[in-house]
PDB file of C-alpha atoms and ligand atoms in Angstrom:
ATOM      1  CA  MET A1421      32.839 -93.139  61.304  1.00 54.00           C
ATOM      2  CA  SER A1422      34.858 -95.963  62.804  1.00 53.00           C
ATOM      3  CA  ASN A1423      34.284 -96.038  66.566  1.00 55.00           C
ATOM      4  CA  THR A1424      30.861 -97.548  67.262  1.00 55.00           C
ATOM      5  CA  GLU A1425      31.024 -96.414  70.880  1.00 64.00           C
ATOM      6  CA  TYR A1426      30.209 -92.919  69.728  1.00 88.00           C
ATOM      7  CA  LEU A1427      26.799 -93.362  68.140  1.00 95.00           C
ATOM      8  CA  ASP A1428      23.444 -94.224  69.687  1.00 97.00           C
ATOM      9  CA  VAL A1429      19.721 -93.902  68.921  1.00 97.00           C
ATOM     10  CA  PHE A1430      16.956 -92.927  71.362  1.00 97.00           C
ATOM     11  CA  LEU A1431      13.625 -94.060  69.957  1.00 95.00           C
ATOM     12  CA  SER A1432      11.349 -91.405  71.511  1.00 94.00           C
ATOM     13  CA  VAL A1433      11.385 -88.198  73.576  1.00 93.00           C
ATOM     14  CA  GLN A1434      10.591 -90.222  76.678  1.00 94.00           C
ATOM     15  CA  ALA A1435      13.407 -92.732  76.032  1.00 93.00           C
ATOM     16  CA  PHE A1436      16.175 -90.671  77.647  1.00 95.00           C
ATOM     17  CA  GLN A1437      17.081 -88.368  80.519  1.00 97.00           C
ATOM     18  CA  GLU A1438      18.332 -84.856  79.760  1.00 97.00           C
ATOM     19  CA  GLU A1439      21.627 -85.521  81.591  1.00 98.00           C
ATOM     20  CA  GLU A1440      22.469 -88.286  79.075  1.00 97.00           C
ATOM     21  CA  LEU A1441      23.044 -85.634  76.420  1.00 97.00           C
ATOM     22  CA  ARG A1442      25.461 -83.432  78.372  1.00 97.00           C
ATOM     23  CA  GLY A1443      28.462 -82.530  76.198  1.00 96.00           C
ATOM     24  CA  LYS A1444      27.345 -84.676  73.244  1.00 97.00           C
ATOM     25  CA  THR A1445      25.973 -83.970  69.766  1.00 97.00           C
ATOM     26  CA  ALA A1446      22.208 -84.402  69.456  1.00 98.00           C
ATOM     27  CA  VAL A1447      20.310 -84.809  66.192  1.00 98.00           C
ATOM     28  CA  ILE A1448      16.580 -84.194  66.573  1.00 98.00           C
ATOM     29  CA  ILE A1449      14.479 -86.211  64.144  1.00 98.00           C
ATOM     30  CA  ASP A1450      10.793 -85.525  63.507  1.00 98.00           C
ATOM     31  CA  VAL A1451      10.174 -86.411  59.878  1.00 98.00           C
ATOM     32  CA  LEU A1452       6.393 -85.982  60.100  1.00 97.00           C
ATOM     33  CA  ARG A1453       6.398 -83.050  60.334  1.00 97.00           C
ATOM     34  CA  ALA A1454       8.007 -80.589  62.807  1.00 98.00           C
ATOM     35  CA  CYS A1455      11.654 -80.861  61.715  1.00 98.00           C
ATOM     36  CA  SER A1456      10.628 -81.019  58.045  1.00 98.00           C
ATOM     37  CA  SER A1457       8.581 -77.818  58.480  1.00 98.00           C
ATOM     38  CA  MET A1458      11.404 -75.997  60.299  1.00 98.00           C
ATOM     39  CA  THR A1459      13.997 -77.121  57.742  1.00 98.00           C
ATOM     40  CA  THR A1460      11.750 -75.928  54.900  1.00 98.00           C
ATOM     41  CA  ALA A1461      11.185 -72.597  56.659  1.00 98.00           C
ATOM     42  CA  LEU A1462      14.936 -71.958  57.023  1.00 98.00           C
ATOM     43  CA  HIS A1463      15.485 -72.904  53.376  1.00 98.00           C
ATOM     44  CA  ASN A1464      12.788 -70.384  52.396  1.00 98.00           C
ATOM     45  CA  GLY A1465      14.401 -67.530  54.285  1.00 98.00           C
ATOM     46  CA  ALA A1466      13.051 -67.568  57.837  1.00 98.00           C
ATOM     47  CA  LYS A1467      15.496 -65.503  59.897  1.00 97.00           C
ATOM     48  CA  LYS A1468      15.475 -67.802  62.912  1.00 98.00           C
ATOM     49  CA  ILE A1469      13.303 -70.285  64.787  1.00 98.00           C
ATOM     50  CA  ILE A1470      12.633 -70.345  68.529  1.00 98.00           C
ATOM     51  CA  PRO A1471      11.388 -73.828  69.488  1.00 98.00           C
ATOM     52  CA  VAL A1472       9.243 -73.835  72.638  1.00 96.00           C
ATOM     53  CA  ALA A1473       7.801 -76.614  74.785  1.00 92.00           C
ATOM     54  CA  ASP A1474       4.281 -75.233  75.084  1.00 93.00           C
ATOM     55  CA  MET A1475       1.827 -72.467  74.147  1.00 93.00           C
ATOM     56  CA  GLY A1476       2.527 -70.535  77.354  1.00 95.00           C
ATOM     57  CA  ASP A1477       6.214 -70.148  76.487  1.00 95.00           C
ATOM     58  CA  ALA A1478       5.267 -69.159  72.935  1.00 95.00           C
ATOM     59  CA  SER A1479       2.998 -66.375  74.205  1.00 95.00           C
ATOM     60  CA  LYS A1480       5.631 -65.044  76.639  1.00 96.00           C
ATOM     61  CA  ILE A1481       8.210 -64.736  73.852  1.00 96.00           C
ATOM     62  CA  ALA A1482       5.710 -63.194  71.419  1.00 96.00           C
ATOM     63  CA  GLN A1483       4.894 -60.468  73.961  1.00 96.00           C
ATOM     64  CA  THR A1484       8.524 -59.304  73.878  1.00 96.00           C
ATOM     65  CA  MET A1485       8.597 -58.884  70.101  1.00 95.00           C
ATOM     66  CA  ASP A1486       7.277 -56.474  67.461  1.00 95.00           C
ATOM     67  CA  ALA A1487       4.168 -58.002  65.856  1.00 95.00           C
ATOM     68  CA  HIS A1488       5.670 -57.545  62.373  1.00 96.00           C
ATOM     69  CA  ASP A1489       8.772 -59.571  63.201  1.00 97.00           C
ATOM     70  CA  PHE A1490       7.419 -62.937  64.326  1.00 97.00           C
ATOM     71  CA  LEU A1491       4.994 -65.694  63.414  1.00 98.00           C
ATOM     72  CA  LEU A1492       3.403 -68.102  65.895  1.00 98.00           C
ATOM     73  CA  CYS A1493       3.753 -71.555  64.360  1.00 98.00           C
ATOM     74  CA  GLY A1494       2.708 -75.048  65.344  1.00 97.00           C
ATOM     75  CA  GLU A1495       0.022 -77.559  65.989  1.00 96.00           C
ATOM     76  CA  LYS A1496      -1.977 -79.373  68.634  1.00 93.00           C
ATOM     77  CA  ASN A1497      -3.136 -82.852  67.625  1.00 89.00           C
ATOM     78  CA  GLY A1498      -1.808 -82.133  64.147  1.00 93.00           C
ATOM     79  CA  VAL A1499      -4.020 -79.084  63.551  1.00 94.00           C
ATOM     80  CA  LYS A1500      -2.889 -75.423  63.511  1.00 96.00           C
ATOM     81  CA  ILE A1501      -3.263 -73.933  66.978  1.00 96.00           C
ATOM     82  CA  ASP A1502      -6.154 -71.461  67.080  1.00 96.00           C
ATOM     83  CA  GLY A1503      -4.788 -67.918  66.777  1.00 96.00           C
ATOM     84  CA  TYR A1504      -1.422 -69.017  65.337  1.00 97.00           C
ATOM     85  CA  HIS A1505      -0.214 -67.720  61.974  1.00 98.00           C
ATOM     86  CA  LEU A1506       0.936 -71.097  60.594  1.00 98.00           C
ATOM     87  CA  GLY A1507       0.361 -74.756  61.410  1.00 97.00           C
ATOM     88  CA  ASN A1508       2.804 -77.637  60.932  1.00 97.00           C
ATOM     89  CA  SER A1509       2.582 -78.460  57.245  1.00 97.00           C
ATOM     90  CA  PRO A1510       5.922 -77.797  55.502  1.00 98.00           C
ATOM     91  CA  LEU A1511       3.887 -76.625  52.518  1.00 97.00           C
ATOM     92  CA  GLU A1512       2.791 -73.567  54.536  1.00 98.00           C
ATOM     93  CA  TYR A1513       6.385 -72.406  55.014  1.00 98.00           C
ATOM     94  CA  THR A1514       6.788 -70.624  51.700  1.00 98.00           C
ATOM     95  CA  GLU A1515       9.242 -67.783  51.096  1.00 98.00           C
ATOM     96  CA  GLU A1516       6.322 -65.362  50.939  1.00 98.00           C
ATOM     97  CA  ALA A1517       5.104 -66.488  54.366  1.00 98.00           C
ATOM     98  CA  VAL A1518       8.370 -66.720  56.303  1.00 98.00           C
ATOM     99  CA  LYS A1519      11.160 -64.632  54.705  1.00 98.00           C
ATOM    100  CA  ASP A1520      13.050 -62.608  57.342  1.00 98.00           C
ATOM    101  CA  LYS A1521      10.571 -63.639  60.055  1.00 98.00           C
ATOM    102  CA  THR A1522      11.298 -65.107  63.465  1.00 98.00           C
ATOM    103  CA  LEU A1523       9.237 -68.260  63.949  1.00 98.00           C
ATOM    104  CA  ILE A1524       8.093 -69.195  67.440  1.00 98.00           C
ATOM    105  CA  PHE A1525       7.470 -72.908  67.021  1.00 98.00           C
ATOM    106  CA  ASN A1526       5.410 -75.225  69.228  1.00 97.00           C
ATOM    107  CA  THR A1527       4.510 -78.837  68.340  1.00 96.00           C
ATOM    108  CA  THR A1528       3.396 -82.057  70.047  1.00 93.00           C
ATOM    109  CA  ASN A1529       6.670 -83.980  70.038  1.00 93.00           C
ATOM    110  CA  GLY A1530       9.361 -82.338  67.889  1.00 94.00           C
ATOM    111  CA  THR A1531       9.903 -79.064  69.753  1.00 95.00           C
ATOM    112  CA  LYS A1532       9.724 -80.925  73.071  1.00 94.00           C
ATOM    113  CA  ALA A1533      12.554 -83.178  71.891  1.00 95.00           C
ATOM    114  CA  ILE A1534      14.587 -80.095  70.980  1.00 97.00           C
ATOM    115  CA  LYS A1535      13.997 -78.459  74.358  1.00 96.00           C
ATOM    116  CA  LYS A1536      14.861 -81.708  76.189  1.00 96.00           C
ATOM    117  CA  SER A1537      18.240 -81.778  74.434  1.00 97.00           C
ATOM    118  CA  GLY A1538      19.452 -78.492  75.910  1.00 96.00           C
ATOM    119  CA  LEU A1539      22.501 -80.008  77.663  1.00 97.00           C
ATOM    120  CA  ALA A1540      24.024 -81.186  74.371  1.00 97.00           C
ATOM    121  CA  ASN A1541      27.042 -79.300  72.998  1.00 97.00           C
ATOM    122  CA  HIS A1542      25.624 -79.343  69.497  1.00 97.00           C
ATOM    123  CA  ILE A1543      21.975 -79.729  68.408  1.00 98.00           C
ATOM    124  CA  TYR A1544      20.993 -80.219  64.757  1.00 98.00           C
ATOM    125  CA  LEU A1545      17.685 -81.056  63.037  1.00 98.00           C
ATOM    126  CA  GLY A1546      17.713 -84.086  60.775  1.00 98.00           C
ATOM    127  CA  THR A1547      15.169 -84.868  58.041  1.00 98.00           C
ATOM    128  CA  PHE A1548      15.233 -86.689  54.709  1.00 98.00           C
ATOM    129  CA  LEU A1549      15.005 -83.212  53.157  1.00 98.00           C
ATOM    130  CA  ASN A1550      18.490 -82.243  54.425  1.00 98.00           C
ATOM    131  CA  GLN A1551      20.026 -85.707  54.876  1.00 98.00           C
ATOM    132  CA  LYS A1552      23.314 -85.028  53.057  1.00 98.00           C
ATOM    133  CA  ALA A1553      23.869 -81.667  54.769  1.00 98.00           C
ATOM    134  CA  LEU A1554      23.434 -83.356  58.148  1.00 98.00           C
ATOM    135  CA  VAL A1555      25.624 -86.393  57.367  1.00 97.00           C
ATOM    136  CA  ASP A1556      28.381 -84.163  55.963  1.00 97.00           C
ATOM    137  CA  GLU A1557      28.406 -82.280  59.280  1.00 97.00           C
ATOM    138  CA  LEU A1558      28.331 -85.421  61.440  1.00 97.00           C
ATOM    139  CA  ARG A1559      31.282 -86.913  59.557  1.00 95.00           C
ATOM    140  CA  ASP A1560      33.410 -84.074  60.982  1.00 93.00           C
ATOM    141  CA  HIS A1561      32.464 -84.906  64.584  1.00 94.00           C
ATOM    142  CA  ASP A1562      34.624 -87.013  66.909  1.00 92.00           C
ATOM    143  CA  ASP A1563      32.322 -86.565  69.930  1.00 94.00           C
ATOM    144  CA  GLU A1564      29.427 -88.856  70.843  1.00 96.00           C
ATOM    145  CA  ILE A1565      26.414 -88.489  68.533  1.00 97.00           C
ATOM    146  CA  ILE A1566      22.877 -89.287  69.700  1.00 98.00           C
ATOM    147  CA  LEU A1567      20.126 -89.590  67.093  1.00 98.00           C
ATOM    148  CA  ILE A1568      16.892 -88.659  68.875  1.00 98.00           C
ATOM    149  CA  CYS A1569      13.665 -89.901  67.299  1.00 97.00           C
ATOM    150  CA  SER A1570      10.801 -87.700  68.463  1.00 96.00           C
ATOM    151  CA  GLY A1571       8.247 -90.482  68.013  1.00 93.00           C
ATOM    152  CA  TRP A1572       4.678 -89.946  69.168  1.00 92.00           C
ATOM    153  CA  HIS A1573       3.690 -89.421  72.816  1.00 91.00           C
ATOM    154  CA  GLY A1574       6.555 -91.584  74.044  1.00 90.00           C
ATOM    155  CA  ARG A1575       6.168 -94.316  71.449  1.00 94.00           C
ATOM    156  CA  GLN A1576       8.574 -94.999  68.604  1.00 95.00           C
ATOM    157  CA  SER A1577       7.699 -94.041  65.029  1.00 97.00           C
ATOM    158  CA  ILE A1578       8.688 -95.794  61.803  1.00 98.00           C
ATOM    159  CA  GLU A1579       9.473 -92.560  59.950  1.00 98.00           C
ATOM    160  CA  ASP A1580      11.858 -91.188  62.561  1.00 98.00           C
ATOM    161  CA  THR A1581      13.584 -94.544  63.118  1.00 98.00           C
ATOM    162  CA  LEU A1582      13.934 -95.002  59.351  1.00 98.00           C
ATOM    163  CA  PHE A1583      15.689 -91.660  59.016  1.00 98.00           C
ATOM    164  CA  ALA A1584      18.013 -92.545  61.900  1.00 98.00           C
ATOM    165  CA  GLY A1585      18.798 -95.735  59.968  1.00 98.00           C
ATOM    166  CA  ALA A1586      19.501 -93.749  56.804  1.00 98.00           C
ATOM    167  CA  VAL A1587      21.990 -91.534  58.672  1.00 98.00           C
ATOM    168  CA  ILE A1588      23.664 -94.595  60.229  1.00 97.00           C
ATOM    169  CA  HIS A1589      23.858 -96.274  56.790  1.00 97.00           C
ATOM    170  CA  ASP A1590      25.593 -93.204  55.349  1.00 97.00           C
ATOM    171  CA  LEU A1591      27.965 -92.727  58.301  1.00 96.00           C
ATOM    172  CA  TYR A1592      29.109 -96.378  58.105  1.00 95.00           C
ATOM    173  CA  ASN A1593      29.020 -96.498  54.286  1.00 95.00           C
ATOM    174  CA  GLY A1594      26.430 -99.274  54.387  1.00 95.00           C
ATOM    175  CA  THR A1595      28.345-101.742  56.586  1.00 95.00           C
ATOM    176  CA  LEU A1596      27.477-101.751  60.293  1.00 94.00           C
ATOM    177  CA  PRO A1597      30.133-103.058  62.729  1.00 91.00           C
ATOM    178  CA  VAL A1598      28.947-105.917  64.996  1.00 91.00           C
ATOM    179  CA  THR A1599      29.911-103.782  67.992  1.00 91.00           C
ATOM    180  CA  ALA A1600      27.230-101.185  67.164  1.00 95.00           C
ATOM    181  CA  ARG A1601      24.746-100.434  69.952  1.00 95.00           C
ATOM    182  CA  ASP A1602      21.288-102.059  69.961  1.00 96.00           C
ATOM    183  CA  GLY A1603      19.382 -98.916  68.957  1.00 96.00           C
ATOM    184  CA  VAL A1604      21.792 -98.343  66.077  1.00 97.00           C
ATOM    185  CA  LYS A1605      21.346-101.933  64.877  1.00 97.00           C
ATOM    186  CA  MET A1606      17.540-101.637  65.094  1.00 97.00           C
ATOM    187  CA  ALA A1607      17.393 -98.404  63.106  1.00 98.00           C
ATOM    188  CA  PHE A1608      19.923 -99.671  60.543  1.00 98.00           C
ATOM    189  CA  GLY A1609      18.003-102.933  60.123  1.00 98.00           C
ATOM    190  CA  LEU A1610      14.712-101.106  59.564  1.00 98.00           C
ATOM    191  CA  TYR A1611      16.385 -98.915  56.945  1.00 98.00           C
ATOM    192  CA  GLU A1612      17.957-101.913  55.188  1.00 98.00           C
ATOM    193  CA  GLN A1613      14.492-103.500  55.024  1.00 98.00           C
ATOM    194  CA  HIS A1614      12.788-100.449  53.475  1.00 98.00           C
ATOM    195  CA  LYS A1615      15.548 -98.434  51.734  1.00 97.00           C
ATOM    196  CA  SER A1616      14.221 -99.368  48.278  1.00 97.00           C
ATOM    197  CA  ASP A1617      10.955 -97.530  48.965  1.00 97.00           C
ATOM    198  CA  ILE A1618      11.105 -95.315  52.030  1.00 97.00           C
ATOM    199  CA  GLU A1619       7.926 -93.440  51.132  1.00 97.00           C
ATOM    200  CA  ALA A1620       5.876 -96.641  50.912  1.00 97.00           C
ATOM    201  CA  ALA A1621       6.984 -97.624  54.417  1.00 98.00           C
ATOM    202  CA  ILE A1622       6.170 -94.175  55.797  1.00 97.00           C
ATOM    203  CA  GLN A1623       2.809 -93.969  53.985  1.00 96.00           C
ATOM    204  CA  ALA A1624       1.852 -97.153  55.893  1.00 96.00           C
ATOM    205  CA  SER A1625       2.940 -95.741  59.300  1.00 96.00           C
ATOM    206  CA  ASP A1626       0.724 -94.895  62.267  1.00 95.00           C
ATOM    207  CA  HIS A1627       1.435 -91.206  61.872  1.00 95.00           C
ATOM    208  CA  ALA A1628       0.701 -91.191  58.149  1.00 94.00           C
ATOM    209  CA  ARG A1629      -2.726 -92.600  58.949  1.00 93.00           C
ATOM    210  CA  ARG A1630      -3.254 -89.795  61.458  1.00 92.00           C
ATOM    211  CA  LEU A1631      -2.253 -87.211  58.845  1.00 93.00           C
ATOM    212  CA  GLN A1632      -4.377 -88.834  56.120  1.00 89.00           C
ATOM    213  CA  SER A1633      -7.407 -88.416  58.372  1.00 87.00           C
ATOM    214  CA  LEU A1634      -6.498 -84.718  58.662  1.00 86.00           C
ATOM    215  CA  GLU A1635      -6.482 -84.336  54.855  1.00 80.00           C
ATOM    216  CA  VAL A1636      -2.765 -83.463  54.783  1.00 84.00           C
ATOM    217  CA  LYS A1637      -1.648 -86.442  52.654  1.00 88.00           C
ATOM    218  CA  LYS A1638       0.575 -84.203  50.463  1.00 94.00           C
ATOM    219  CA  ASP A1639       2.773 -83.486  53.476  1.00 96.00           C
ATOM    220  CA  ILE A1640       3.867 -87.128  53.657  1.00 96.00           C
ATOM    221  CA  ALA A1641       5.276 -87.247  50.126  1.00 96.00           C
ATOM    222  CA  PHE A1642       6.953 -83.860  50.653  1.00 97.00           C
ATOM    223  CA  CYS A1643       8.662 -85.019  53.870  1.00 98.00           C
ATOM    224  CA  CYS A1644       9.949 -88.184  52.157  1.00 97.00           C
ATOM    225  CA  GLN A1645      11.991 -86.254  49.564  1.00 98.00           C
ATOM    226  CA  VAL A1646      15.744 -86.798  49.999  1.00 98.00           C
ATOM    227  CA  ASP A1647      18.384 -84.027  49.893  1.00 98.00           C
ATOM    228  CA  THR A1648      15.979 -81.351  48.641  1.00 97.00           C
ATOM    229  CA  PHE A1649      17.607 -78.680  50.778  1.00 98.00           C
ATOM    230  CA  SER A1650      21.211 -77.957  51.781  1.00 97.00           C
ATOM    231  CA  VAL A1651      20.246 -76.266  55.036  1.00 97.00           C
ATOM    232  CA  LEU A1652      21.684 -77.439  58.351  1.00 98.00           C
ATOM    233  CA  PRO A1653      19.370 -76.274  61.181  1.00 98.00           C
ATOM    234  CA  GLY A1654      21.520 -75.829  64.292  1.00 98.00           C
ATOM    235  CA  MET A1655      20.777 -74.508  67.786  1.00 97.00           C
ATOM    236  CA  LYS A1656      22.724 -71.759  69.568  1.00 95.00           C
ATOM    237  CA  ASP A1657      21.415 -70.127  72.754  1.00 94.00           C
ATOM    238  CA  GLY A1658      17.962 -71.619  72.188  1.00 95.00           C
ATOM    239  CA  ILE A1659      17.654 -70.340  68.620  1.00 97.00           C
ATOM    240  CA  LEU A1660      17.695 -72.393  65.422  1.00 98.00           C
ATOM    241  CA  THR A1661      19.368 -70.970  62.316  1.00 98.00           C
ATOM    242  CA  ASP A1662      20.748 -72.408  59.076  1.00 98.00           C
ATOM    243  CA  LEU A1663      24.404 -73.143  59.922  1.00 97.00           C
ATOM    244  CA  ASN A1664      25.122 -73.560  56.218  1.00 95.00           C
ATOM    245  CA  GLY A1665      23.768 -70.033  55.715  1.00 87.00           C
ATOM    246  CA  GLN A1666      22.693 -70.817  52.184  1.00 62.00           C
ATOM    247  CA  GLY A1667      19.011 -71.554  52.704  1.00 51.00           C
TER     248      GLY A1667
HETATM  249  O1  LIG B3131       4.871 -84.379  66.795  1.00 73.24           O
HETATM  250  C1  LIG B3131       5.123 -83.305  66.255  1.00 73.24           C
HETATM  251  O2  LIG B3131       5.955 -82.519  66.634  1.00 73.24           O
HETATM  252  C2  LIG B3131       4.358 -82.993  64.991  1.00 73.24           C
HETATM  253  O3  LIG B3131       5.263 -83.158  63.941  1.00 73.24           O
HETATM  254  C3  LIG B3131       3.134 -83.839  64.844  1.00 73.24           C
HETATM  255  S1  LIG B3131       2.142 -83.450  63.441  1.00 73.24           S
HETATM  256  O4  LIG B3131       2.751 -84.044  62.247  1.00 73.24           O
HETATM  257  O5  LIG B3131       2.043 -82.005  63.326  1.00 73.24           O
HETATM  258  O6  LIG B3131       0.847 -84.057  63.728  1.00 73.24           O
END
C-alpha cells in the first residue's frame, strides 16, 4: 500500500460516526473474543453468522427460523447469555457444535461495531487467527480502509490496537510513511513495541484480566495464535460468511 491517505484506525466503537464509513472498507477487530469466536466458527463449518446489536434483535430473528437450523450465541459481561446455546469462547465453536448451523451472534462490543459499520462497501473481520487472509485481501483494495478496534465500552484496548498495528505493519512492509495518519502511527508504534511477544502484551491487558477472573484464561492464548485459519469473514446483506469458502 503506497497512499497513506487511504488508511485510518478508529480506536473504539464510540470513536466514529456511521456516516464516516460510507463507501469505504471496514475491518472489524475484536481479538478478545467476538471476532476470534466468529472466525473460528466459520473455519469449523458454520453456514453463516448473523451479528445483532442486542438480545431483542436476536430473539426476533430466531423466531423466524427452524429451531434445528440456528444457534443463539454470545455473552453479556463476558458470560454466556442465559438461554443461549453458546457463549463467546472460541473454544466452544467446534465443528461438532456449529457445522452447517446459522449463528445468531450478540456480544458486548464486537457485534455492535459490526452493526455500526453498515454503510461501508466492504466489511471484514480481522483477528490474529486470520491475519494473512485479511492482509492478502486488503492488498487488493484501492479504496479507503478503516481498521475499527471494538475496544471496551468506548475505551481503547491493547489487543485490538495491537492487531491493527500488525495489519498496518504488513500492508506497509514494516516501514510506515511519515504522512500516515495519527491513529495509524499509534497502532503501528504499539505493534513495533510488542511484536516480539504479542501474547505477553495481551496477557497483561485490561481485558485479559477480566477474562482471567472469569476462568477463561485458555481463550487468551488461543486468540493470540497467528494465521491459524485461512478464512476471510465478510459481510453481505447483514450476513457473515467465509469469503475464501475454504473454512
Ligand atoms: O466485547 C465483546 O464483543 C466480547 O468479545 C467481550 S468478551 O471477551 O466476551 O468478554
